[in-house]
């Protein structure tokens, strides 16, 4: 869930850079963001309960890409769920489940 609008706030001071500009450096990466992107790519399998490790492969490919460019990745997983966010998280899951269930019943494959 992160810090609301953090990327928007930081946008004015960010610069696009090629990975090679970080050669020889140690860079922290948000592994949950990568896991989320990887899970999106195999969302049908995950929804149906079909075994897949595509989301892990996605993360590993990113890590290997950084290493190929001489970057030492520090993989960060931001800890346990906070109890105060349980209601919001549960509501999001319920909405996602309803949307996915409706698509599958309707014959769509997201």
Coordinates of N, CA and C in Angstrom, one line a residue:
X1 N 0.8 -1.2 0.0 CA 0.0 0.0 0.0 C 0.9 1.3 0.0
X2 N 2.0 1.2 0.7 CA 3.0 2.3 0.5 C 2.5 3.6 1.0
X3 N 3.3 4.6 0.6 CA 3.1 6.0 0.9 C 2.2 6.6 -0.2
X4 N 1.1 7.1 0.1 CA 0.1 7.7 -0.8 C 0.8 8.8 -1.7
X5 N 0.8 8.7 -3.0 CA 1.3 9.7 -3.9 C 2.8 10.0 -3.8
X6 N 3.5 9.0 -3.3 CA 5.0 9.3 -3.1 C 5.7 9.5 -4.5
X7 N 5.4 8.6 -5.5 CA 6.0 8.8 -6.8 C 5.7 10.1 -7.4
X8 N 4.4 10.5 -7.3 CA 4.0 11.8 -7.8 C 4.7 13.0 -7.2
X9 N 4.9 12.9 -5.9 CA 5.6 13.9 -5.2 C 7.1 14.0 -5.6
X10 N 7.7 12.8 -5.8 CA 9.1 12.8 -6.2 C 9.4 13.0 -7.6
X11 N 8.4 13.0 -8.5 CA 8.5 13.1 -9.9 C 9.4 14.3 -10.4
X12 N 9.2 15.5 -9.8 CA 10.0 16.6 -10.3 C 11.5 16.5 -10.0
X13 N 11.9 15.6 -9.1 CA 13.4 15.5 -8.9 C 14.0 14.2 -9.4
X14 N 13.2 13.5 -10.2 CA 13.7 12.2 -10.7 C 14.3 12.4 -12.1
X15 N 15.2 11.5 -12.5 CA 15.8 11.5 -13.8 C 15.8 10.1 -14.4
X16 N 15.6 10.0 -15.7 CA 15.7 8.7 -16.3 C 17.2 8.4 -16.5
X17 N 17.6 7.2 -16.1 CA 19.0 6.8 -16.3 C 19.1 5.4 -16.8
X18 N 20.1 5.1 -17.5 CA 20.3 3.7 -18.0 C 20.9 2.9 -16.8
X19 N 20.6 1.6 -16.8 CA 21.1 0.8 -15.7 C 22.7 0.8 -15.6
X20 N 23.4 1.0 -16.7 CA 24.8 1.0 -16.6 C 25.4 2.1 -15.8
X21 N 24.6 3.2 -15.6 CA 25.0 4.3 -14.7 C 25.1 3.9 -13.3
X22 N 24.6 2.8 -12.9 CA 24.6 2.3 -11.5 C 25.7 1.2 -11.3
X23 N 26.5 0.9 -12.3 CA 27.5 -0.1 -12.2 C 28.4 0.2 -11.0
X24 N 28.7 -0.9 -10.3 CA 29.5 -0.8 -9.1 C 28.8 -0.3 -7.9
X25 N 27.5 -0.1 -8.0 CA 26.8 0.4 -6.8 C 25.9 -0.7 -6.3
X26 N 25.4 -0.4 -5.0 CA 24.4 -1.3 -4.4 C 23.1 -0.5 -4.5
X27 N 22.1 -1.2 -5.0 CA 20.8 -0.6 -5.2 C 19.7 -1.4 -4.5
X28 N 18.9 -0.7 -3.7 CA 17.7 -1.4 -3.1 C 16.6 -1.4 -4.0
X29 N 15.9 -2.5 -4.1 CA 14.7 -2.6 -4.9 C 13.5 -3.2 -4.1
X30 N 12.3 -2.7 -4.5 CA 11.1 -3.1 -3.8 C 10.6 -4.4 -4.4
X31 N 10.9 -5.5 -3.8 CA 10.6 -6.8 -4.4 C 9.1 -7.0 -4.4
X32 N 8.3 -6.4 -3.5 CA 6.9 -6.6 -3.6 C 6.3 -6.0 -4.9
X33 N 6.9 -4.9 -5.4 CA 6.4 -4.3 -6.6 C 6.7 -5.2 -7.8
X34 N 7.9 -5.9 -7.8 CA 8.3 -6.8 -8.8 C 7.4 -8.1 -8.7
X35 N 7.1 -8.5 -7.5 CA 6.3 -9.7 -7.4 C 4.9 -9.4 -7.9
X36 N 4.4 -8.2 -7.6 CA 3.1 -7.8 -8.1 C 3.0 -7.8 -9.6
X37 N 4.0 -7.2 -10.2 CA 4.1 -7.1 -11.7 C 4.1 -8.5 -12.3
X38 N 4.9 -9.4 -11.7 CA 5.0 -10.8 -12.1 C 3.7 -11.5 -11.9
X39 N 3.0 -11.3 -10.8 CA 1.8 -11.9 -10.6 C 0.7 -11.5 -11.5
X40 N 0.8 -10.2 -12.0 CA -0.2 -9.7 -12.9 C -0.1 -10.5 -14.2
X41 N 1.1 -10.9 -14.6 CA 1.3 -11.6 -15.9 C 0.8 -13.0 -15.8
X42 N 0.6 -13.6 -14.6 CA 0.1 -14.9 -14.5 C -1.2 -14.9 -13.6
X43 N -2.0 -13.9 -13.7 CA -3.1 -13.7 -12.8 C -4.2 -14.8 -13.0
X44 N -4.3 -15.3 -14.2 CA -5.3 -16.3 -14.4 C -4.9 -17.6 -13.7
X45 N -3.7 -18.0 -13.8 CA -3.2 -19.2 -13.1 C -3.3 -19.1 -11.6
X46 N -3.0 -17.9 -11.1 CA -3.1 -17.7 -9.7 C -4.5 -17.7 -9.2
X47 N -5.4 -17.1 -10.0 CA -6.8 -17.1 -9.6 C -7.4 -18.5 -9.6
X48 N -7.0 -19.3 -10.5 CA -7.6 -20.6 -10.6 C -6.9 -21.6 -9.7
X49 N -5.8 -21.2 -9.1 CA -5.1 -22.1 -8.2 C -4.1 -23.0 -8.9
X50 N -3.8 -22.7 -10.1 CA -2.9 -23.5 -10.9 C -1.5 -23.2 -10.5
X51 N -0.6 -24.2 -10.3 CA 0.7 -23.9 -9.9 C 1.4 -23.1 -11.0
X52 N 2.1 -22.1 -10.6 CA 3.0 -21.3 -11.4 C 4.1 -20.6 -10.6
X53 N 5.2 -20.4 -11.2 CA 6.3 -19.7 -10.5 C 6.7 -18.5 -11.4
X54 N 5.9 -18.1 -12.4 CA 6.2 -17.1 -13.3 C 6.5 -15.8 -12.6
X55 N 5.8 -15.5 -11.5 CA 6.1 -14.2 -10.8 C 7.5 -14.2 -10.1
X56 N 7.9 -15.4 -9.7 CA 9.3 -15.5 -9.1 C 10.3 -15.4 -10.3
X57 N 10.0 -16.0 -11.4 CA 10.9 -15.9 -12.6 C 11.1 -14.5 -13.0
X58 N 10.0 -13.7 -13.0 CA 10.0 -12.3 -13.3 C 11.0 -11.6 -12.4
X59 N 10.9 -11.8 -11.1 CA 11.8 -11.1 -10.1 C 13.2 -11.5 -10.4
X60 N 13.4 -12.8 -10.6 CA 14.8 -13.3 -10.8 C 15.4 -12.7 -12.1
X61 N 14.6 -12.5 -13.1 CA 15.1 -11.9 -14.3 C 15.6 -10.5 -14.1
X62 N 14.8 -9.8 -13.3 CA 15.2 -8.4 -13.0 C 16.5 -8.3 -12.2
X63 N 16.6 -9.2 -11.2 CA 17.8 -9.3 -10.4 C 19.0 -9.7 -11.3
X64 N 18.9 -10.6 -12.2 CA 19.9 -11.0 -13.1 C 20.3 -9.9 -14.0
X65 N 19.4 -9.1 -14.5 CA 19.6 -8.0 -15.3 C 20.5 -7.0 -14.6
X66 N 20.2 -6.7 -13.4 CA 21.0 -5.8 -12.6 C 22.4 -6.3 -12.4
X67 N 22.5 -7.6 -12.1 CA 23.8 -8.2 -11.9 C 24.7 -8.1 -13.2
X68 N 24.0 -8.3 -14.3 CA 24.7 -8.3 -15.6 C 25.3 -6.9 -15.9
X69 N 24.7 -5.9 -15.3 CA 25.2 -4.5 -15.5 C 26.1 -4.1 -14.3
X70 N 26.5 -5.1 -13.5 CA 27.5 -4.8 -12.4 C 26.9 -4.1 -11.2
X71 N 25.6 -4.3 -11.0 CA 24.9 -3.7 -9.9 C 24.6 -4.8 -8.8
X72 N 24.8 -4.4 -7.6 CA 24.5 -5.3 -6.5 C 23.1 -5.0 -6.0
X73 N 22.1 -5.9 -6.3 CA 20.8 -5.6 -5.8 C 20.6 -6.0 -4.4
X74 N 19.9 -5.1 -3.6 CA 19.5 -5.4 -2.3 C 18.0 -5.5 -2.3
X75 N 17.5 -6.7 -2.2 CA 16.1 -7.0 -2.3 C 15.4 -6.7 -1.0
X76 N 14.4 -5.8 -1.1 CA 13.6 -5.4 0.1 C 12.2 -5.9 0.1
X77 N 11.8 -6.6 1.1 CA 10.4 -7.0 1.3 C 10.0 -6.3 2.6
X78 N 9.0 -5.5 2.5 CA 8.7 -4.5 3.6 C 7.9 -5.1 4.8
X79 N 8.1 -6.3 5.1 CA 7.6 -6.8 6.4 C 6.2 -7.4 6.4
X80 N 5.7 -7.6 7.6 CA 4.4 -8.2 7.8 C 3.3 -7.2 7.5
X81 N 2.1 -7.7 7.3 CA 0.9 -6.9 7.2 C 0.7 -6.1 8.5
X82 N 0.3 -4.9 8.4 CA -0.1 -4.1 9.5 C -1.6 -4.4 9.9
X83 N -1.9 -4.7 11.1 CA -3.3 -4.9 11.5 C -4.2 -3.8 11.1
X84 N -3.7 -2.6 11.2 CA -4.6 -1.4 10.9 C -5.0 -1.4 9.4
X85 N -4.3 -2.1 8.6 CA -4.7 -2.1 7.1 C -5.5 -3.3 6.7
X86 N -5.8 -4.2 7.7 CA -6.6 -5.4 7.4 C -7.9 -5.2 6.7
X87 N -8.7 -4.2 7.2 CA -10.0 -4.0 6.5 C -9.8 -3.5 5.1
X88 N -8.9 -2.6 4.8 CA -8.7 -2.1 3.5 C -8.2 -3.2 2.6
X89 N -7.2 -4.0 3.0 CA -6.7 -5.1 2.2 C -7.8 -6.1 1.9
X90 N -8.6 -6.5 2.9 CA -9.7 -7.4 2.7 C -10.7 -6.9 1.7
X91 N -11.0 -5.7 1.8 CA -12.0 -5.1 0.9 C -11.4 -5.1 -0.6
X92 N -10.1 -4.8 -0.7 CA -9.5 -4.8 -2.1 C -9.6 -6.3 -2.6
X93 N -9.2 -7.2 -1.8 CA -9.2 -8.6 -2.2 C -10.6 -9.1 -2.6
X94 N -11.6 -8.6 -1.9 CA -13.0 -9.0 -2.2 C -13.4 -8.4 -3.5
X95 N -13.1 -7.2 -3.8 CA -13.4 -6.5 -5.1 C -12.7 -7.2 -6.2
X96 N -11.4 -7.5 -6.1 CA -10.7 -8.2 -7.1 C -11.3 -9.6 -7.4
X97 N -11.6 -10.3 -6.3 CA -12.2 -11.6 -6.5 C -13.5 -11.6 -7.3
X98 N -14.3 -10.6 -6.9 CA -15.6 -10.5 -7.6 C -15.4 -10.1 -9.1
X99 N -14.5 -9.2 -9.4 CA -14.2 -8.9 -10.8 C -13.7 -10.1 -11.6
X100 N -12.7 -10.8 -11.0 CA -12.2 -11.9 -11.7 C -13.2 -13.0 -11.8
X101 N -13.9 -13.3 -10.8 CA -15.0 -14.3 -10.9 C -16.0 -14.0 -12.0
X102 N -16.4 -12.8 -12.1 CA -17.3 -12.3 -13.1 C -16.7 -12.5 -14.5
X103 N -15.4 -12.2 -14.7 CA -14.8 -12.4 -16.0 C -14.7 -13.9 -16.4
X104 N -14.3 -14.7 -15.4 CA -14.2 -16.1 -15.7 C -15.6 -16.7 -16.1
X105 N -16.6 -16.4 -15.3 CA -18.0 -16.9 -15.6 C -18.5 -16.4 -16.9
X106 N -18.1 -15.2 -17.3 CA -18.5 -14.6 -18.5 C -17.7 -15.0 -19.7
X107 N -16.7 -15.8 -19.5 CA -15.9 -16.4 -20.6 C -14.7 -15.5 -21.0
X108 N -14.5 -14.4 -20.3 CA -13.3 -13.6 -20.5 C -12.1 -14.2 -19.8
X109 N -10.9 -14.0 -20.3 CA -9.7 -14.4 -19.7 C -8.8 -13.2 -19.5
X110 N -8.7 -12.7 -18.3 CA -7.9 -11.5 -18.1 C -6.4 -11.8 -18.1

